[in-house]
């Protein structure tokens, strides 16, 4: 066979083999086969010795060109194969990279959800001091020293005359009504204190979210409507409300607010079989309160209601014990 | 307020109903049931037995062996240690398998070798008394039947209902008052039971005289006299009923007054007439420094604010609060003076409060009692005393009253106000109907206005139009009032700098892996001292829940240590916490403080080495925070606060005002909380920080030309802060240096001692053109020269 044909065959064979290479092992096999000591090209080189000087020159060039061609192809192939090898598939079971972000406390999450709904309704957020005067906390709210309801507040007294730790966020209502003229639509989320036992459902420090609306035509129907709109937004459209008569010195008429339990009224351990969850107090602002802040009760009327933040969060997340919120076990903070 | 179903039935016929069926309706009327308890469901297998024989126990002096006739159930042998056991009496017997109050189970057993087939019960074991001396001997019952279940004899077949009564509803502090509401809820009528008292011929005036000196503090005072009483325990059925509602049986006279108080609400008091000097009761205020000994033996110093019931010599009761030891009913009492009076609520409240004498009586009087109740209560108690003690009731009542007091208020109601407040229109007929059912007298004043006469039992609660509107709402039904939404006027929306700051700050905290916590801001005195404050200056709670929660915290960061401790103890290793809290350094100061800390180890992961949490983790946070503030003169100084370990604390200031502190917490503090790792933390003054927060930044034009990268590594003294060298590089790099980033910090064997290597990656870029290598080389050379000149830094 003529050397020219042999070279053509070698190149054809090489092209086919090279194209089929998929791994570095195969690549190496092809390299050894076509460029190694026992390769066809090496065999051709041996023939070269026997060739005539003219043939030698032409054949030598052809062999060198062939070798160069094959080396070039293999180099290309190596780069290509190398690229693919670098693109190893990731291990999907490994975690993502980067700092795992922290979380806000569940009470903050729930408070923000509540605030968000009220803000969208048109309520402002107001704040006030926790070390409060007895006047703002009680007297202005129609809870005079002379009335037994004052004792029911379970007040913590401070070592400064007439100063208490606020037992509710209602003094913020008083401060707001003293500061600005109606119409007033505000909520007061905040920390409050009660000298009460510490157990699964009572904490001496807890939070309330209170709402107050004072306008020219506020009715008990509005109170019911706002609470209903709020609760269905927070807990879902299936929620029903119930209002029972109650007594708070700062509202008249007053109501205890209930919401249908998540069990759908069948009765469960959360609602203790009743199908209803007590979630807060409500009522129409008592004229005595308006008088204390120089608002004319003949012109303005208003409603106020308050919910316990912890109670809401316990219901929302199924937290069985109020104390968990103040223990701050990271396992809870990470999960909720 | 506990009542029983059978007792209620004495005032309203509830045949065919049970309390559960009325619960919802009662709640909507404002009467919430706290608990329904059926003692018969707890107590089982207790029967009536008749003790026929008592023999000594062969092996124990203390024990006796009794033969008990249990009727159809045969004869049982019961061994007892009861001292008051006697033959020929009926007793309640818990037989084998019985369950008593509190779940106590009774079994057949051997006592010192003798079989005992059951146990005799005391009232305590039947849940009818808090404490009993000895077993219950059923001596006063007509004729029990041996073998009968004990339940009906002890009212254990009754249902106890515990109502929560709000402080405005003193009218419901009685069986009768609750029956009134129950009747309304059930749609049945209230029964007014006939009270029968056979009075003797002796007029009461011959036995007692009443002088009412204080007509503002005592609106009505009545006295009856019952002569020739025998003081002894009241009938078993009565003691059982009192036990069910939580009252303690004392003797037939005191029990009668308590029974009637429970029944009608008005606290009554019985005096031993023979201890009343001058046969006269004087209602007067106390003299200053007048002393008085209560029937509990407590000596009180009275003052002219206090109302006393006195004889001609001394006080015999602190009016409406507590009786005196000097005139108490005793076994020797023969004649009883029965007081039924109405005292002013405020006066009673202030006296009870001042002398710390909170009694059942003061509880009721301070809520306001019904003027009209005095007559019926007095009559009813006289009836019971006569019945239970064999006494004879003197003719008539000695009574004095404040004639000016009008117990039936008249309050006008404008019908327009009903719809104004409730959002529902009721016509005159509907309103009239509600009030008629509530026993109000209704009259029309003018068109659209009614005049309502309030029943005396609601005198203290209903005095204004709005109170009447609540009554309308209560009986119309809150649930029938349609829901609506207020017709609001739109107003200016205002953004809030503080919440803007909080949002921005929180972003840095969360992205750096910090978790928010909620803490009690109350701490112990010891911790106040540890935090470097004087306890005398920090606000203190005068009635704390416990010593651990006595002071308002001046330093919220300390609370975080406690949360860190808890998590460490529970096995958490990586702790990063923050709190939006408050500091209360003085009674006039309450300041919002953001605190945070980190401690423990960040664990090794597939992507990174583990490391101990510390300074750089807190720096990530406060660097972020400071970056949110307006650029300007933020100044950093060493902090001298004792909170921080020496030389670790720094304070940041704006216009000489502290905004932020950070450092490593002193070992003494971390040790107090049993934290073994270093704790780094910081706190910021939220108010000032929020005032300095920048809402947005302005656009900086960026270059579209290609960058040139250049890495430079210097060997410098170890003590040289990297930032100092970086500053020189940036300054020399000029406007063409877009970025200078420290990418390596090395100290080690390949370098001489006291030296370190700092490697910077520099990015050069021009705003106007593509940079040439030559230009960059020149800048690099200048940087190298400057580093060498300034810090003797050598190129590595």
Short mmCIF file of C-alpha atoms in Angstrom, two decimals, chain A residues 26-314:
data_model
loop_
_atom_site.label_atom_id
_atom_site.label_comp_id
_atom_site.label_asym_id
_atom_site.label_seq_id
_atom_site.Cartn_x
_atom_site.Cartn_y
_atom_site.Cartn_z
CA UNK A 26 -10.67 7.20 26.18
CA UNK A 27 -8.74 10.28 25.20
CA UNK A 28 -5.57 8.73 26.52
CA UNK A 29 -6.25 5.48 24.68
CA UNK A 30 -6.64 7.37 21.41
CA UNK A 31 -3.45 9.32 22.07
CA UNK A 32 -1.44 6.17 22.74
CA UNK A 33 -2.97 4.36 19.78
CA UNK A 34 -2.25 7.12 17.24
CA UNK A 35 0.82 8.81 18.65
CA UNK A 36 2.44 6.15 20.85
CA UNK A 37 5.45 3.96 20.09
CA UNK A 38 3.37 1.23 18.59
CA UNK A 39 1.22 3.50 16.54
CA UNK A 40 0.78 3.35 12.75
CA UNK A 41 2.55 6.70 12.46
CA UNK A 42 5.60 5.34 14.30
CA UNK A 43 5.56 2.37 11.94
CA UNK A 44 5.51 4.76 8.97
CA UNK A 45 8.49 6.57 10.43
CA UNK A 46 10.43 3.31 10.30
CA UNK A 47 9.53 2.94 6.61
CA UNK A 48 11.01 6.37 6.07
CA UNK A 49 14.54 5.05 6.47
CA UNK A 50 14.04 2.85 3.46
CA UNK A 51 12.57 5.54 1.26
CA UNK A 52 14.37 7.45 -1.50
CA UNK A 53 15.56 10.96 -0.66
CA UNK A 54 12.69 12.57 -2.64
CA UNK A 55 10.13 10.29 -1.12
CA UNK A 56 11.75 10.83 2.25
CA UNK A 57 11.19 14.54 2.03
CA UNK A 58 7.54 14.33 0.93
CA UNK A 59 6.67 11.48 3.28
CA UNK A 60 8.44 13.13 6.20
CA UNK A 61 6.38 16.25 5.73
CA UNK A 62 3.18 14.24 5.43
CA UNK A 63 3.98 12.32 8.61
CA UNK A 64 4.81 15.48 10.52
CA UNK A 65 1.67 17.17 9.27
CA UNK A 66 -0.36 14.17 10.30
CA UNK A 67 1.19 14.08 13.76
CA UNK A 68 0.68 17.80 14.13
CA UNK A 69 -2.92 17.47 13.01
CA UNK A 70 -3.59 14.69 15.45
CA UNK A 71 -1.92 16.50 18.33
CA UNK A 72 -3.95 19.59 17.58
CA UNK A 73 -7.17 17.61 17.48
CA UNK A 74 -6.32 15.84 20.71
CA UNK A 75 -5.48 19.14 22.38
CA UNK A 76 -8.85 20.52 21.30
CA UNK A 77 -10.54 17.41 22.50
CA UNK A 78 -8.76 17.67 25.84
CA UNK A 79 -9.96 21.22 26.40
CA UNK A 80 -13.46 20.21 25.50
CA UNK A 81 -13.41 17.19 27.74
CA UNK A 82 -11.84 19.25 30.50
CA UNK A 83 -14.64 21.79 30.30
CA UNK A 84 -17.27 19.14 30.70
CA UNK A 85 -15.49 17.56 33.57
CA UNK A 86 -15.38 20.89 35.44
CA UNK A 87 -19.15 21.09 35.06
CA UNK A 88 -19.73 18.36 37.58
CA UNK A 89 -23.33 18.18 38.80
CA UNK A 90 -23.93 19.83 42.21
CA UNK A 91 -25.05 17.75 45.18
CA UNK A 92 -28.64 18.81 45.55
CA UNK A 93 -28.76 17.59 49.12
CA UNK A 94 -26.16 20.10 50.30
CA UNK A 95 -27.42 23.34 51.87
CA UNK A 96 -27.26 26.65 50.09
CA UNK A 97 -24.21 28.80 50.69
CA UNK A 98 -24.28 32.01 52.72
CA UNK A 99 -25.28 33.20 56.17
CA UNK A 100 -28.61 31.73 57.22
CA UNK A 101 -30.67 34.79 58.11
CA UNK A 102 -32.21 35.20 61.58
CA UNK A 103 -35.89 35.73 62.26
CA UNK A 104 -38.11 38.18 64.03
CA UNK A 105 -39.93 36.93 67.12
CA UNK A 106 -43.36 35.40 66.50
CA UNK A 107 -44.94 38.19 68.55
CA UNK A 108 -43.46 40.71 66.15
CA UNK A 109 -44.72 38.78 63.16
CA UNK A 110 -48.24 38.71 64.50
CA UNK A 111 -48.11 42.34 65.66
CA UNK A 112 -46.98 43.44 62.21
CA UNK A 113 -49.76 41.47 60.56
CA UNK A 114 -52.28 43.11 62.87
CA UNK A 115 -50.81 46.58 62.39
CA UNK A 116 -50.77 46.08 58.66
CA UNK A 117 -54.50 45.37 58.52
CA UNK A 118 -55.34 48.34 60.73
CA UNK A 119 -53.08 50.71 58.82
CA UNK A 120 -54.80 49.70 55.60
CA UNK A 121 -58.13 50.48 57.27
CA UNK A 122 -56.88 53.96 58.08
CA UNK A 123 -55.72 53.64 61.69
CA UNK A 124 -52.54 55.35 62.94
CA UNK A 125 -50.09 53.61 65.24
CA UNK A 126 -49.59 55.37 68.59
CA UNK A 127 -47.28 54.71 71.45
CA UNK A 128 -46.97 55.78 75.06
CA UNK A 129 -44.91 55.21 78.18
CA UNK A 130 -45.03 51.98 80.16
CA UNK A 131 -44.31 53.78 83.42
CA UNK A 132 -47.56 55.66 83.47
CA UNK A 133 -49.40 58.01 85.78
CA UNK A 134 -52.34 56.55 87.66
CA UNK A 135 -54.45 59.33 86.16
CA UNK A 136 -53.79 58.28 82.55
CA UNK A 137 -53.99 54.60 83.39
CA UNK A 138 -57.09 54.67 85.60
CA UNK A 139 -58.81 57.91 86.56
CA UNK A 140 -59.15 59.27 83.02
CA UNK A 141 -60.49 55.88 82.00
CA UNK A 142 -63.29 56.06 84.56
CA UNK A 143 -61.53 53.70 86.98
CA UNK A 144 -61.44 55.89 90.08
CA UNK A 145 -59.79 54.87 93.33
CA UNK A 146 -63.31 54.70 94.78
CA UNK A 147 -64.49 51.95 92.44
CA UNK A 148 -63.77 48.22 92.91
CA UNK A 149 -62.84 47.88 89.25
CA UNK A 150 -59.59 49.63 90.18
CA UNK A 151 -58.56 46.55 92.20
CA UNK A 152 -59.22 44.23 89.30
CA UNK A 153 -56.35 45.78 87.41
CA UNK A 154 -53.71 43.83 89.38
CA UNK A 155 -51.45 46.83 89.24
CA UNK A 156 -47.71 46.95 89.79
CA UNK A 157 -46.96 50.17 91.65
CA UNK A 158 -43.75 52.09 91.22
CA UNK A 159 -41.77 53.75 93.98
CA UNK A 160 -42.72 57.13 92.64
CA UNK A 161 -45.94 58.73 93.73
CA UNK A 162 -48.94 58.03 91.49
CA UNK A 163 -46.86 56.08 89.03
CA UNK A 164 -47.72 52.57 87.92
CA UNK A 165 -46.69 50.11 85.27
CA UNK A 166 -49.53 50.46 82.80
CA UNK A 167 -52.00 47.60 83.07
CA UNK A 168 -53.31 48.16 79.57
CA UNK A 169 -52.48 50.26 76.53
CA UNK A 170 -55.61 52.36 77.04
CA UNK A 171 -53.64 55.31 78.50
CA UNK A 172 -52.29 55.76 74.98
CA UNK A 173 -55.88 56.45 73.92
CA UNK A 174 -56.09 59.12 76.61
CA UNK A 175 -52.80 60.69 75.53
CA UNK A 176 -53.88 60.70 71.89
CA UNK A 177 -57.28 62.21 72.62
CA UNK A 178 -55.61 64.92 74.69
CA UNK A 179 -53.17 65.65 71.88
CA UNK A 180 -55.39 65.67 68.85
CA UNK A 181 -58.92 66.54 67.95
CA UNK A 182 -61.33 63.98 66.52
CA UNK A 183 -61.74 62.31 64.12
CA UNK A 184 -59.28 59.83 65.60
CA UNK A 185 -58.54 56.38 64.30
CA UNK A 186 -55.62 54.82 66.12
CA UNK A 187 -54.20 51.59 67.40
CA UNK A 188 -51.86 51.24 70.35
CA UNK A 189 -49.76 48.11 70.33
CA UNK A 190 -47.58 47.76 73.40
CA UNK A 191 -46.23 46.07 76.45
CA UNK A 192 -48.37 45.98 79.59
CA UNK A 193 -48.01 44.61 83.10
CA UNK A 194 -50.29 42.75 85.50
CA UNK A 195 -49.43 41.52 88.95
CA UNK A 196 -50.86 38.15 88.10
CA UNK A 197 -49.73 34.58 88.53
CA UNK A 198 -47.33 33.21 85.96
CA UNK A 199 -48.78 30.12 84.33
CA UNK A 200 -49.43 28.64 80.92
CA UNK A 201 -51.90 31.37 80.02
CA UNK A 202 -50.84 34.30 82.26
CA UNK A 203 -47.72 36.34 82.14
CA UNK A 204 -47.03 39.40 84.32
CA UNK A 205 -45.66 41.10 81.22
CA UNK A 206 -47.61 40.80 77.99
CA UNK A 207 -48.77 42.81 75.01
CA UNK A 208 -52.00 44.34 73.88
CA UNK A 209 -53.12 45.78 70.61
CA UNK A 210 -55.87 48.30 71.22
CA UNK A 211 -57.90 50.25 68.73
CA UNK A 212 -59.82 53.49 69.17
CA UNK A 213 -62.10 55.26 66.74
CA UNK A 214 -63.69 58.61 67.55
CA UNK A 215 -65.83 60.26 64.93
CA UNK A 216 -69.21 61.86 64.49
CA UNK A 217 -71.22 58.77 63.66
CA UNK A 218 -69.43 55.83 65.21
CA UNK A 219 -71.84 53.09 66.28
CA UNK A 220 -71.75 49.71 67.98
CA UNK A 221 -72.43 48.30 64.51
CA UNK A 222 -69.17 49.89 63.33
CA UNK A 223 -67.36 48.28 66.26
CA UNK A 224 -68.69 44.90 65.25
CA UNK A 225 -67.93 45.54 61.59
CA UNK A 226 -64.32 46.59 62.15
CA UNK A 227 -63.61 43.66 64.45
CA UNK A 228 -65.19 41.26 61.97
CA UNK A 229 -63.25 42.72 59.05
CA UNK A 230 -60.05 42.53 61.08
CA UNK A 231 -60.49 38.95 62.28
CA UNK A 232 -61.50 37.55 58.93
CA UNK A 233 -58.47 39.21 57.36
CA UNK A 234 -56.17 37.81 60.04
CA UNK A 235 -57.60 34.32 60.41
CA UNK A 236 -59.59 33.74 57.24
CA UNK A 237 -63.09 34.24 55.88
CA UNK A 238 -64.56 31.28 57.77
CA UNK A 239 -64.24 33.17 61.08
CA UNK A 240 -67.42 34.09 62.89
CA UNK A 241 -67.66 36.50 65.79
CA UNK A 242 -69.81 36.63 68.90
CA UNK A 243 -70.28 39.57 71.23
CA UNK A 244 -71.41 39.05 74.83
CA UNK A 245 -72.35 41.76 77.26
CA UNK A 246 -69.58 42.60 79.69
CA UNK A 247 -68.31 45.43 81.83
CA UNK A 248 -65.34 47.73 81.43
CA UNK A 249 -65.35 51.08 83.20
CA UNK A 250 -64.13 52.90 80.07
CA UNK A 251 -66.74 51.57 77.66
CA UNK A 252 -70.53 51.49 77.67
CA UNK A 253 -72.02 49.33 76.25
CA UNK A 254 -69.22 46.83 76.73
CA UNK A 255 -68.68 43.47 75.14
CA UNK A 256 -66.54 40.40 75.39
CA UNK A 257 -65.44 39.38 71.90
CA UNK A 258 -65.35 35.76 70.81
CA UNK A 259 -64.25 34.22 67.58
CA UNK A 260 -65.26 30.83 66.25
CA UNK A 261 -62.65 28.19 67.01
CA UNK A 262 -60.52 26.61 64.31
CA UNK A 263 -62.26 23.32 65.04
CA UNK A 264 -65.25 24.82 63.27
CA UNK A 265 -67.42 24.87 66.38
CA UNK A 266 -67.25 21.15 67.03
CA UNK A 267 -65.38 21.78 70.24
CA UNK A 268 -61.73 20.94 70.87
CA UNK A 269 -59.06 21.32 73.50
CA UNK A 270 -58.19 24.86 72.37
CA UNK A 271 -61.73 26.16 72.89
CA UNK A 272 -62.33 23.74 75.78
CA UNK A 273 -65.25 22.27 73.93
CA UNK A 274 -67.20 25.49 73.54
CA UNK A 275 -66.44 26.17 69.88
CA UNK A 276 -65.60 29.78 70.77
CA UNK A 277 -62.37 31.54 71.65
CA UNK A 278 -62.37 34.56 73.93
CA UNK A 279 -60.07 37.05 72.30
CA UNK A 280 -60.68 40.48 73.75
CA UNK A 281 -62.81 43.23 75.17
CA UNK A 282 -64.66 45.95 73.30
CA UNK A 283 -67.22 48.66 73.66
CA UNK A 284 -68.39 52.18 72.94
CA UNK A 285 -66.22 54.84 74.58
CA UNK A 286 -67.83 55.84 77.88
CA UNK A 287 -68.93 59.50 78.03
CA UNK A 288 -66.90 59.85 81.25
CA UNK A 289 -63.75 59.10 79.29
CA UNK A 290 -64.67 61.73 76.71
CA UNK A 291 -65.25 64.24 79.49
CA UNK A 292 -61.83 63.51 80.98
CA UNK A 293 -60.20 64.48 77.67
CA UNK A 294 -62.53 67.38 76.82
CA UNK A 295 -64.31 65.75 73.93
CA UNK A 296 -68.02 66.50 73.71
CA UNK A 297 -69.88 63.17 73.95
CA UNK A 298 -73.00 64.75 72.47
CA UNK A 299 -71.13 65.44 69.24
CA UNK A 300 -68.62 62.60 69.05
CA UNK A 301 -68.97 58.92 69.67
CA UNK A 302 -66.38 56.21 69.54
CA UNK A 303 -65.48 52.62 69.95
CA UNK A 304 -62.48 50.93 71.50
CA UNK A 305 -61.34 47.36 71.61
CA UNK A 306 -58.27 45.45 72.64
CA UNK A 307 -56.76 42.10 71.91
CA UNK A 308 -53.96 40.22 73.64
CA UNK A 309 -51.04 39.80 71.28
CA UNK A 310 -49.78 36.63 72.94
CA UNK A 311 -53.25 35.12 72.78
CA UNK A 312 -53.38 35.84 69.04
CA UNK A 313 -49.94 34.37 68.50
CA UNK A 314 -50.77 31.30 70.56
#
